[in-house]
Amino acid sequence: MQSSDMDSDREREKVDMFQVGPCQDAYQFGFLIGKRFSKLIKSRLATDLILHNQLLPFANNTIQSQSLLQTLFVNNQRKFPRYWDELLGTAAGSAVPLLHILLINFRKEILAFIPKESAKSSCADTLDDCSDVLVVDETMAIAAHNEDANVALVGHTYLIKGILPDGMFFVGYTYAGELPSCAFGFNSHGLAFTLNSVPPAEDEIVAGGIGRNFISRDILEATCIEDAISRIRSSEISVGHCYNLIETSTRRILNVETASRKRSSVFEVGKTPFFHANMYLHLQINQVHDENSISRQKRAAALPKKSKQDFLLLLGDADDRKYPIYMTGPLLHTLCTAVIDLDEQTLSIIERNPKNGNVSHVFSISPGEVKSCCHANFPNAV
């Protein structure tokens, strides 16, 4: 099919990188990103079935949605005015409707309140499913992450290196039109993170709370792992989320599961390899039964996890044809794999199946020395 061929072509393209900042304000920061990736953002918005079949129809039903959206927008703008201005700039720079940018950034916080009967089956429940395998022992300290997402994101991602006015900078793997980063990233303090979605039950979700994208954007500016936890806990999150926090200076990996009403649980990863898919493992909460996640969890438990190569083989496993760990569609795709090695102090991005080791980018994440070791440099904003 022609559409499949186009998706394959996009998958083969190396993810683009862009350096922005320091800027006079957050609006300019977002504007430059939007201008640089205008074509990619417009392409993503044009092909995103979740946006067109669920988010926009809901937003246009003012009787049902006005209260939720107003509360959501006001609370997040009040809590994170700089990041809100970044989105305003991204919309202006890419010349797309601001509402569309806001809807994709708050998709999880909105979809939870869309009646199931109004969601079209072609794209329901296919937002994202990521897998992580983590370990810290005497011989290795590794966080390996599959970034899985809806087909609309295939070929619609980029890397942002953001330089702040105080000289600090971060790198975030970014979905087109969204804040850096709802996927994974790191900063010049040697702090990195990956993310896993989790499925709280309806009675565990709070309308109009703080959006996941805003919290992960805030973590990119955390100075240490304790600061990252503080930033996570300070927000009244709307829906649950899971954060894998990685700190090079202390050789620590923490798995943090969160839910509404400021509930959280922190698990420190040790010598026993820890696999996390998309269900809560240690925070006691009512959650939706996710057969996809449960199947991946069981499969990971049966596979060897004694070396970095074992981790890559695990994340590349597709033996379960219905619920593979490495996803190739039709609705969910593994966009890339990120491998963070705390001893080498590097973050590597692997394209296609990680078991084949096709590394496209390697970054040094030593504190104060974040630089790209890949063949291409970050183009600067002009």
mmCIF file of C-alpha atoms in Angstrom:
data_model
loop_
_atom_site.group_PDB
_atom_site.id
_atom_site.type_symbol
_atom_site.label_atom_id
_atom_site.label_comp_id
_atom_site.label_asym_id
_atom_site.label_seq_id
_atom_site.Cartn_x
_atom_site.Cartn_y
_atom_site.Cartn_z
ATOM 1 C CA MET A 1 0.000 0.000 0.000
ATOM 2 C CA GLN A 2 1.166 3.495 -0.762
ATOM 3 C CA SER A 3 0.630 4.762 2.807
ATOM 4 C CA SER A 4 2.779 1.948 4.233
ATOM 5 C CA ASP A 5 5.560 2.758 1.792
ATOM 6 C CA MET A 6 5.440 6.390 2.849
ATOM 7 C CA ASP A 7 5.620 5.406 6.520
ATOM 8 C CA SER A 8 8.635 3.192 5.797
ATOM 9 C CA ASP A 9 10.384 6.056 4.028
ATOM 10 C CA ARG A 10 9.799 8.332 7.000
ATOM 11 C CA GLU A 11 11.081 5.670 9.372
ATOM 12 C CA ARG A 12 14.341 5.430 7.444
ATOM 13 C CA GLU A 13 14.991 9.166 7.701
ATOM 14 C CA LYS A 14 17.438 10.173 10.399
ATOM 15 C CA VAL A 15 15.776 12.301 13.056
ATOM 16 C CA ASP A 16 16.620 15.973 12.569
ATOM 17 C CA MET A 17 18.389 18.050 15.223
ATOM 18 C CA PHE A 18 18.073 21.748 16.019
ATOM 19 C CA GLN A 19 19.837 24.008 18.522
ATOM 20 C CA VAL A 20 17.877 26.960 19.871
ATOM 21 C CA GLY A 21 18.705 29.602 22.463
ATOM 22 C CA PRO A 22 19.537 31.432 24.496
ATOM 23 C CA CYS A 23 16.432 33.447 23.595
ATOM 24 C CA GLN A 24 15.012 36.716 24.829
ATOM 25 C CA ASP A 25 11.938 34.907 26.115
ATOM 26 C CA ALA A 26 10.061 31.598 26.031
ATOM 27 C CA TYR A 27 7.806 32.733 23.188
ATOM 28 C CA GLN A 28 10.818 33.254 20.928
ATOM 29 C CA PHE A 29 12.180 29.860 21.977
ATOM 30 C CA GLY A 30 8.980 28.167 20.847
ATOM 31 C CA PHE A 31 8.660 30.370 17.763
ATOM 32 C CA LEU A 32 12.072 29.355 16.437
ATOM 33 C CA ILE A 33 11.267 25.670 16.935
ATOM 34 C CA GLY A 34 7.898 26.091 15.230
ATOM 35 C CA LYS A 35 9.435 27.968 12.314
ATOM 36 C CA ARG A 36 12.218 25.406 11.845
ATOM 37 C CA PHE A 37 9.850 22.434 11.901
ATOM 38 C CA SER A 38 6.750 24.026 10.405
ATOM 39 C CA LYS A 39 6.495 21.487 7.593
ATOM 40 C CA LEU A 40 6.865 18.538 9.964
ATOM 41 C CA ILE A 41 4.338 19.957 12.446
ATOM 42 C CA LYS A 42 1.776 20.593 9.710
ATOM 43 C CA SER A 43 2.305 17.082 8.343
ATOM 44 C CA ARG A 44 1.808 15.538 11.781
ATOM 45 C CA LEU A 45 -1.367 17.544 12.420
ATOM 46 C CA ALA A 46 -2.782 16.656 9.002
ATOM 47 C CA THR A 47 -2.356 12.903 9.546
ATOM 48 C CA ASP A 48 -3.128 12.580 13.265
ATOM 49 C CA LEU A 49 -6.381 10.605 13.452
ATOM 50 C CA ILE A 50 -6.641 11.058 17.211
ATOM 51 C CA LEU A 51 -6.632 14.818 16.697
ATOM 52 C CA HIS A 52 -9.214 14.756 13.903
ATOM 53 C CA ASN A 53 -11.492 11.960 15.101
ATOM 54 C CA GLN A 54 -11.486 12.606 18.835
ATOM 55 C CA LEU A 55 -9.820 15.772 20.102
ATOM 56 C CA LEU A 56 -11.176 18.321 17.612
ATOM 57 C CA PRO A 57 -14.784 17.022 17.623
ATOM 58 C CA PHE A 58 -14.722 17.122 21.418
ATOM 59 C CA ALA A 59 -13.226 20.623 21.515
ATOM 60 C CA ASN A 60 -15.833 21.889 19.064
ATOM 61 C CA ASN A 61 -18.644 20.549 21.260
ATOM 62 C CA THR A 62 -18.576 23.635 23.463
ATOM 63 C CA ILE A 63 -21.286 22.497 25.857
ATOM 64 C CA GLN A 64 -19.333 19.393 26.807
ATOM 65 C CA SER A 65 -15.750 20.590 26.533
ATOM 66 C CA GLN A 66 -15.625 24.276 27.387
ATOM 67 C CA SER A 67 -15.363 23.834 31.136
ATOM 68 C CA LEU A 68 -12.692 21.115 30.951
ATOM 69 C CA LEU A 69 -10.515 22.908 28.411
ATOM 70 C CA GLN A 70 -10.799 26.269 30.151
ATOM 71 C CA THR A 71 -9.763 24.775 33.498
ATOM 72 C CA LEU A 72 -6.961 22.766 31.905
ATOM 73 C CA PHE A 73 -5.544 25.738 30.025
ATOM 74 C CA VAL A 74 -5.804 28.195 32.932
ATOM 75 C CA ASN A 75 -4.223 25.847 35.483
ATOM 76 C CA ASN A 76 -1.281 24.936 33.270
ATOM 77 C CA GLN A 77 -0.656 28.510 32.155
ATOM 78 C CA ARG A 78 -0.668 29.615 35.784
ATOM 79 C CA LYS A 79 1.666 26.821 36.935
ATOM 80 C CA PHE A 80 4.091 26.974 33.993
ATOM 81 C CA PRO A 81 3.792 30.352 32.218
ATOM 82 C CA ARG A 82 7.111 29.966 30.368
ATOM 83 C CA TYR A 83 6.206 26.608 28.889
ATOM 84 C CA TRP A 84 2.774 27.921 27.955
ATOM 85 C CA ASP A 85 4.468 30.765 26.084
ATOM 86 C CA GLU A 86 6.673 28.215 24.319
ATOM 87 C CA LEU A 87 3.517 26.600 22.921
ATOM 88 C CA LEU A 88 2.147 29.983 21.842
ATOM 89 C CA GLY A 89 5.408 30.586 19.999
ATOM 90 C CA THR A 90 5.422 27.108 18.437
ATOM 91 C CA ALA A 91 1.920 27.653 17.042
ATOM 92 C CA ALA A 92 2.844 31.077 15.640
ATOM 93 C CA GLY A 93 6.183 29.946 14.247
ATOM 94 C CA SER A 94 4.713 26.929 12.488
ATOM 95 C CA ALA A 95 1.622 28.887 11.321
ATOM 96 C CA VAL A 96 -0.883 26.354 12.637
ATOM 97 C CA PRO A 97 -3.950 26.926 14.827
ATOM 98 C CA LEU A 98 -3.073 27.330 18.501
ATOM 99 C CA LEU A 99 -5.979 25.068 19.460
ATOM 100 C CA HIS A 100 -4.430 22.189 17.506
ATOM 101 C CA ILE A 101 -1.094 22.617 19.304
ATOM 102 C CA LEU A 102 -2.817 22.729 22.692
ATOM 103 C CA LEU A 103 -4.950 19.664 21.971
ATOM 104 C CA ILE A 104 -2.019 17.422 21.025
ATOM 105 C CA ASN A 105 -0.058 18.583 24.071
ATOM 106 C CA PHE A 106 -2.983 17.813 26.387
ATOM 107 C CA ARG A 107 -4.213 14.724 24.532
ATOM 108 C CA LYS A 108 -3.992 12.374 27.524
ATOM 109 C CA GLU A 109 -5.679 14.878 29.837
ATOM 110 C CA ILE A 110 -8.547 15.339 27.348
ATOM 111 C CA LEU A 111 -9.050 11.815 25.978
ATOM 112 C CA ALA A 112 -9.848 10.536 29.457
ATOM 113 C CA PHE A 113 -13.037 12.633 29.360
ATOM 114 C CA ILE A 114 -14.212 11.830 25.848
ATOM 115 C CA PRO A 115 -17.123 9.342 25.973
ATOM 116 C CA LYS A 116 -15.946 6.003 24.642
ATOM 117 C CA GLU A 117 -18.882 5.746 22.243
ATOM 118 C CA SER A 118 -17.755 8.955 20.522
ATOM 119 C CA ALA A 119 -14.208 7.710 19.934
ATOM 120 C CA LYS A 120 -13.747 6.119 16.536
ATOM 121 C CA SER A 121 -12.391 2.604 16.787
ATOM 122 C CA SER A 122 -9.717 3.199 14.153
ATOM 123 C CA CYS A 123 -7.577 5.183 16.549
ATOM 124 C CA ALA A 124 -8.965 4.570 20.025
ATOM 125 C CA ASP A 125 -6.594 3.404 22.734
ATOM 126 C CA THR A 126 -3.502 3.569 20.526
ATOM 127 C CA LEU A 127 -1.695 6.586 21.920
ATOM 128 C CA ASP A 128 1.594 5.255 23.182
ATOM 129 C CA ASP A 129 3.126 2.179 24.775
ATOM 130 C CA CYS A 130 6.767 2.349 25.827
ATOM 131 C CA SER A 131 9.032 -0.305 27.345
ATOM 132 C CA ASP A 132 12.040 0.171 29.635
ATOM 133 C CA VAL A 133 14.576 -2.222 31.100
ATOM 134 C CA LEU A 134 16.802 -0.825 33.867
ATOM 135 C CA VAL A 135 19.634 -2.113 36.054
ATOM 136 C CA VAL A 136 22.335 -0.806 38.407
ATOM 137 C CA ASP A 137 24.870 -3.361 39.588
ATOM 138 C CA GLU A 138 28.627 -3.702 39.990
ATOM 139 C CA THR A 139 29.274 -4.337 36.290
ATOM 140 C CA MET A 140 26.791 -2.067 34.526
ATOM 141 C CA ALA A 141 24.250 0.720 35.033
ATOM 142 C CA ILE A 142 21.910 0.875 32.065
ATOM 143 C CA ALA A 143 18.538 2.370 31.149
ATOM 144 C CA ALA A 144 17.247 1.126 27.792
ATOM 145 C CA HIS A 145 13.985 2.484 26.419
ATOM 146 C CA ASN A 146 11.736 1.760 23.427
ATOM 147 C CA GLU A 147 9.879 4.892 22.354
ATOM 148 C CA ASP A 148 6.554 3.573 21.089
ATOM 149 C CA ALA A 149 3.830 5.799 19.676
ATOM 150 C CA ASN A 150 0.826 6.048 17.415
ATOM 151 C CA VAL A 151 1.452 5.731 13.677
ATOM 152 C CA ALA A 152 0.811 9.488 13.313
ATOM 153 C CA LEU A 153 4.179 10.112 15.001
ATOM 154 C CA VAL A 154 6.226 8.013 12.553
ATOM 155 C CA GLY A 155 8.570 10.474 10.867
ATOM 156 C CA HIS A 156 7.206 13.345 12.954
ATOM 157 C CA THR A 157 9.836 13.726 15.650
ATOM 158 C CA TYR A 158 12.986 15.796 16.103
ATOM 159 C CA LEU A 159 15.751 16.489 18.602
ATOM 160 C CA ILE A 160 15.879 19.873 20.316
ATOM 161 C CA LYS A 161 18.972 21.207 22.062
ATOM 162 C CA GLY A 162 17.707 24.082 24.146
ATOM 163 C CA ILE A 163 20.173 26.566 25.653
ATOM 164 C CA LEU A 164 18.802 28.602 28.549
ATOM 165 C CA PRO A 165 19.860 32.165 29.473
ATOM 166 C CA ASP A 166 21.900 30.900 32.456
ATOM 167 C CA GLY A 167 23.974 28.657 30.167
ATOM 168 C CA MET A 168 22.309 25.390 31.161
ATOM 169 C CA PHE A 169 21.105 23.295 28.257
ATOM 170 C CA PHE A 170 19.111 20.184 27.538
ATOM 171 C CA VAL A 171 18.441 17.773 24.685
ATOM 172 C CA GLY A 172 14.963 16.347 24.201
ATOM 173 C CA TYR A 173 13.508 13.862 21.715
ATOM 174 C CA THR A 174 10.389 15.759 20.708
ATOM 175 C CA TYR A 175 7.075 14.939 19.031
ATOM 176 C CA ALA A 176 6.279 17.491 16.305
ATOM 177 C CA GLY A 177 4.331 20.392 17.785
ATOM 178 C CA GLU A 178 4.781 19.310 21.392
ATOM 179 C CA LEU A 179 6.930 20.528 24.250
ATOM 180 C CA PRO A 180 10.314 18.866 24.702
ATOM 181 C CA SER A 181 10.046 16.110 25.794
ATOM 182 C CA CYS A 182 7.235 13.628 26.237
ATOM 183 C CA ALA A 183 9.681 10.828 25.325
ATOM 184 C CA PHE A 184 13.222 11.082 26.744
ATOM 185 C CA GLY A 185 15.906 13.672 27.295
ATOM 186 C CA PHE A 186 18.841 14.853 29.397
ATOM 187 C CA ASN A 187 20.544 18.042 30.499
ATOM 188 C CA SER A 188 23.935 19.565 31.271
ATOM 189 C CA HIS A 189 23.658 18.567 34.942
ATOM 190 C CA GLY A 190 24.006 14.919 33.885
ATOM 191 C CA LEU A 191 20.335 14.178 34.602
ATOM 192 C CA ALA A 192 18.365 12.090 32.107
ATOM 193 C CA PHE A 193 14.904 10.572 31.959
ATOM 194 C CA THR A 194 12.660 8.259 29.987
ATOM 195 C CA LEU A 195 8.886 8.037 30.323
ATOM 196 C CA ASN A 196 6.195 5.341 30.394
ATOM 197 C CA SER A 197 2.471 5.974 30.158
ATOM 198 C CA VAL A 198 0.296 4.244 32.767
ATOM 199 C CA PRO A 199 -3.488 3.652 32.758
ATOM 200 C CA PRO A 200 -5.268 4.924 35.893
ATOM 201 C CA ALA A 201 -8.936 3.989 36.153
ATOM 202 C CA GLU A 202 -11.517 6.707 35.480
ATOM 203 C CA ASP A 203 -12.111 7.356 39.175
ATOM 204 C CA GLU A 204 -8.392 8.086 39.622
ATOM 205 C CA ILE A 205 -8.294 10.938 37.064
ATOM 206 C CA VAL A 206 -8.791 14.612 37.976
ATOM 207 C CA ALA A 207 -10.204 16.994 35.382
ATOM 208 C CA GLY A 208 -8.183 20.090 34.588
ATOM 209 C CA GLY A 209 -4.969 19.083 36.355
ATOM 210 C CA ILE A 210 -1.412 19.690 35.217
ATOM 211 C CA GLY A 211 -0.460 18.078 31.915
ATOM 212 C CA ARG A 212 2.208 15.393 31.600
ATOM 213 C CA ASN A 213 3.989 17.323 28.837
ATOM 214 C CA PHE A 214 4.433 20.344 31.100
ATOM 215 C CA ILE A 215 5.906 18.251 33.906
ATOM 216 C CA SER A 216 8.405 16.453 31.673
ATOM 217 C CA ARG A 217 9.379 19.803 30.118
ATOM 218 C CA ASP A 218 10.071 21.024 33.659
ATOM 219 C CA ILE A 219 12.250 17.996 34.461
ATOM 220 C CA LEU A 220 14.562 19.013 31.610
ATOM 221 C CA GLU A 221 15.590 21.960 33.808
ATOM 222 C CA ALA A 222 16.094 19.942 37.026
ATOM 223 C CA THR A 223 19.520 20.316 38.636
ATOM 224 C CA CYS A 224 19.655 16.837 40.218
ATOM 225 C CA ILE A 225 17.573 13.728 40.760
ATOM 226 C CA GLU A 226 16.088 15.073 44.014
ATOM 227 C CA ASP A 227 15.095 18.291 42.251
ATOM 228 C CA ALA A 228 13.420 16.232 39.514
ATOM 229 C CA ILE A 229 11.370 14.326 42.100
ATOM 230 C CA SER A 230 10.403 17.603 43.769
ATOM 231 C CA ARG A 231 9.233 19.034 40.459
ATOM 232 C CA ILE A 232 7.166 15.915 39.759
ATOM 233 C CA ARG A 233 5.558 15.929 43.198
ATOM 234 C CA SER A 234 4.796 19.659 43.188
ATOM 235 C CA SER A 235 2.244 19.348 40.377
ATOM 236 C CA GLU A 236 -1.361 18.254 40.744
ATOM 237 C CA ILE A 237 -1.227 15.898 37.772
ATOM 238 C CA SER A 238 -4.448 15.134 35.912
ATOM 239 C CA VAL A 239 -3.642 11.581 34.816
ATOM 240 C CA GLY A 240 -0.932 9.191 35.950
ATOM 241 C CA HIS A 241 2.547 8.863 34.526
ATOM 242 C CA CYS A 242 5.811 7.004 35.102
ATOM 243 C CA TYR A 243 9.269 8.613 35.123
ATOM 244 C CA ASN A 244 12.610 6.824 34.945
ATOM 245 C CA LEU A 245 15.118 9.297 36.403
ATOM 246 C CA ILE A 246 18.797 8.713 35.686
ATOM 247 C CA GLU A 247 21.689 10.596 37.325
ATOM 248 C CA THR A 248 25.238 10.107 36.102
ATOM 249 C CA SER A 249 27.031 11.754 39.047
ATOM 250 C CA THR A 250 25.512 9.378 41.616
ATOM 251 C CA ARG A 251 25.049 6.340 39.323
ATOM 252 C CA ARG A 252 21.399 6.065 40.316
ATOM 253 C CA ILE A 253 18.197 5.144 38.497
ATOM 254 C CA LEU A 254 14.813 5.793 40.109
ATOM 255 C CA ASN A 255 11.430 4.662 38.810
ATOM 256 C CA VAL A 256 8.732 7.116 39.879
ATOM 257 C CA GLU A 257 5.057 6.281 39.402
ATOM 258 C CA THR A 258 2.529 9.084 39.866
ATOM 259 C CA ALA A 259 -1.207 9.620 40.029
ATOM 260 C CA SER A 260 -3.634 12.444 40.668
ATOM 261 C CA ARG A 261 -3.960 14.080 44.082
ATOM 262 C CA LYS A 262 -0.156 14.242 44.278
ATOM 263 C CA ARG A 263 0.285 10.524 44.878
ATOM 264 C CA SER A 264 3.631 8.984 43.974
ATOM 265 C CA SER A 265 5.857 6.009 44.642
ATOM 266 C CA VAL A 266 9.634 5.845 44.161
ATOM 267 C CA PHE A 267 11.480 2.602 43.455
ATOM 268 C CA GLU A 268 15.291 2.575 43.332
ATOM 269 C CA VAL A 269 16.625 0.260 40.636
ATOM 270 C CA GLY A 270 19.320 -2.135 41.800
ATOM 271 C CA LYS A 271 21.097 -5.276 40.656
ATOM 272 C CA THR A 272 17.884 -7.081 39.694
ATOM 273 C CA PRO A 273 16.911 -5.935 36.190
ATOM 274 C CA PHE A 274 13.656 -3.974 36.272
ATOM 275 C CA PHE A 275 11.294 -4.004 33.285
ATOM 276 C CA HIS A 276 8.512 -1.432 33.065
ATOM 277 C CA ALA A 277 5.859 -1.372 30.376
ATOM 278 C CA ASN A 278 2.602 0.548 30.769
ATOM 279 C CA MET A 279 0.992 -0.505 34.010
ATOM 280 C CA TYR A 280 1.613 0.556 37.611
ATOM 281 C CA LEU A 281 4.002 -1.835 39.362
ATOM 282 C CA HIS A 282 4.436 -0.324 42.840
ATOM 283 C CA LEU A 283 2.019 2.595 43.301
ATOM 284 C CA GLN A 284 -1.209 1.110 44.660
ATOM 285 C CA ILE A 285 -3.947 2.504 42.447
ATOM 286 C CA ASN A 286 -6.978 1.352 40.489
ATOM 287 C CA GLN A 287 -5.875 0.894 36.900
ATOM 288 C CA VAL A 288 -7.177 -0.268 33.555
ATOM 289 C CA HIS A 289 -6.304 -3.833 32.593
ATOM 290 C CA ASP A 290 -3.874 -3.515 29.677
ATOM 291 C CA GLU A 291 -3.322 -6.847 27.948
ATOM 292 C CA ASN A 292 -0.629 -5.372 25.725
ATOM 293 C CA SER A 293 1.428 -4.254 28.707
ATOM 294 C CA ILE A 294 0.836 -7.451 30.667
ATOM 295 C CA SER A 295 1.972 -9.562 27.707
ATOM 296 C CA ARG A 296 5.157 -7.528 27.284
ATOM 297 C CA GLN A 297 5.832 -7.752 31.016
ATOM 298 C CA LYS A 298 5.528 -11.551 30.943
ATOM 299 C CA ARG A 299 7.671 -11.869 27.835
ATOM 300 C CA ALA A 300 10.403 -9.666 29.333
ATOM 301 C CA ALA A 301 10.445 -11.795 32.493
ATOM 302 C CA ALA A 302 11.258 -14.860 30.406
ATOM 303 C CA LEU A 303 14.162 -13.315 28.484
ATOM 304 C CA PRO A 304 17.803 -13.068 29.683
ATOM 305 C CA LYS A 305 18.930 -9.712 31.088
ATOM 306 C CA LYS A 306 22.603 -10.173 31.973
ATOM 307 C CA SER A 307 24.246 -7.696 29.581
ATOM 308 C CA LYS A 308 23.604 -4.587 27.528
ATOM 309 C CA GLN A 309 23.244 -6.795 24.467
ATOM 310 C CA ASP A 310 20.591 -8.840 26.278
ATOM 311 C CA PHE A 311 18.696 -5.611 26.926
ATOM 312 C CA LEU A 312 18.811 -4.723 23.228
ATOM 313 C CA LEU A 313 17.654 -8.206 22.234
ATOM 314 C CA LEU A 314 14.799 -7.913 24.730
ATOM 315 C CA LEU A 315 13.673 -4.538 23.408
ATOM 316 C CA GLY A 316 13.936 -5.883 19.866
ATOM 317 C CA ASP A 317 11.832 -8.961 20.629
ATOM 318 C CA ALA A 318 8.800 -9.467 18.388
ATOM 319 C CA ASP A 319 8.023 -13.137 19.009
ATOM 320 C CA ASP A 320 4.554 -12.318 20.332
ATOM 321 C CA ARG A 321 2.902 -11.284 17.097
ATOM 322 C CA LYS A 322 -0.124 -9.722 18.790
ATOM 323 C CA TYR A 323 1.735 -7.827 21.532
ATOM 324 C CA PRO A 324 5.417 -7.573 20.554
ATOM 325 C CA ILE A 325 7.889 -5.579 22.632
ATOM 326 C CA TYR A 326 9.308 -4.101 19.418
ATOM 327 C CA MET A 327 6.322 -2.697 17.524
ATOM 328 C CA THR A 328 5.915 -2.299 13.772
ATOM 329 C CA GLY A 329 2.253 -1.353 13.408
ATOM 330 C CA PRO A 330 -0.295 -1.089 12.098
ATOM 331 C CA LEU A 331 -1.233 1.417 14.817
ATOM 332 C CA LEU A 332 1.682 1.365 17.271
ATOM 333 C CA HIS A 333 5.296 1.747 16.155
ATOM 334 C CA THR A 334 8.623 1.732 17.972
ATOM 335 C CA LEU A 335 10.046 5.059 16.796
ATOM 336 C CA CYS A 336 13.535 4.462 18.187
ATOM 337 C CA THR A 337 15.410 3.021 21.150
ATOM 338 C CA ALA A 338 17.398 5.103 23.644
ATOM 339 C CA VAL A 339 20.221 3.511 25.638
ATOM 340 C CA ILE A 340 21.648 5.423 28.586
ATOM 341 C CA ASP A 341 24.910 4.009 29.946
ATOM 342 C CA LEU A 342 25.824 5.603 33.269
ATOM 343 C CA ASP A 343 29.364 4.212 33.280
ATOM 344 C CA GLU A 344 30.156 5.368 29.758
ATOM 345 C CA GLN A 345 28.049 8.485 30.478
ATOM 346 C CA THR A 346 26.425 8.358 27.059
ATOM 347 C CA LEU A 347 22.962 8.343 25.558
ATOM 348 C CA SER A 348 22.673 6.467 22.269
ATOM 349 C CA ILE A 349 19.720 6.530 19.900
ATOM 350 C CA ILE A 350 19.153 3.399 17.835
ATOM 351 C CA GLU A 351 17.021 3.429 14.708
ATOM 352 C CA ARG A 352 14.928 0.415 13.678
ATOM 353 C CA ASN A 353 15.180 -2.797 15.675
ATOM 354 C CA PRO A 354 17.717 -2.335 18.505
ATOM 355 C CA LYS A 355 18.957 -5.923 18.256
ATOM 356 C CA ASN A 356 20.695 -4.859 15.033
ATOM 357 C CA GLY A 357 22.473 -1.972 16.785
ATOM 358 C CA ASN A 358 21.944 0.727 14.129
ATOM 359 C CA VAL A 359 23.102 3.681 16.249
ATOM 360 C CA SER A 360 22.227 7.056 14.704
ATOM 361 C CA HIS A 361 23.332 9.390 17.516
ATOM 362 C CA VAL A 362 25.579 9.208 20.571
ATOM 363 C CA PHE A 363 25.664 12.006 23.154
ATOM 364 C CA SER A 364 28.006 12.527 26.063
ATOM 365 C CA ILE A 365 25.917 13.183 29.178
ATOM 366 C CA SER A 366 28.737 13.882 31.613
ATOM 367 C CA PRO A 367 27.704 16.748 33.922
ATOM 368 C CA GLY A 368 28.703 20.048 32.356
ATOM 369 C CA GLU A 369 29.826 18.356 29.143
ATOM 370 C CA VAL A 370 26.719 17.518 27.165
ATOM 371 C CA LYS A 371 27.725 17.332 23.537
ATOM 372 C CA SER A 372 26.815 15.355 20.466
ATOM 373 C CA CYS A 373 29.205 12.666 19.342
ATOM 374 C CA CYS A 374 27.235 11.901 16.203
ATOM 375 C CA HIS A 375 28.411 12.787 12.739
ATOM 376 C CA ALA A 376 25.916 15.642 12.321
ATOM 377 C CA ASN A 377 25.988 18.752 14.505
ATOM 378 C CA PHE A 378 22.977 20.690 15.766
ATOM 379 C CA PRO A 379 22.056 23.458 13.301
ATOM 380 C CA ASN A 380 21.697 26.788 15.106
ATOM 381 C CA ALA A 381 18.601 28.935 15.148
ATOM 382 C CA VAL A 382 18.893 32.087 13.081
#
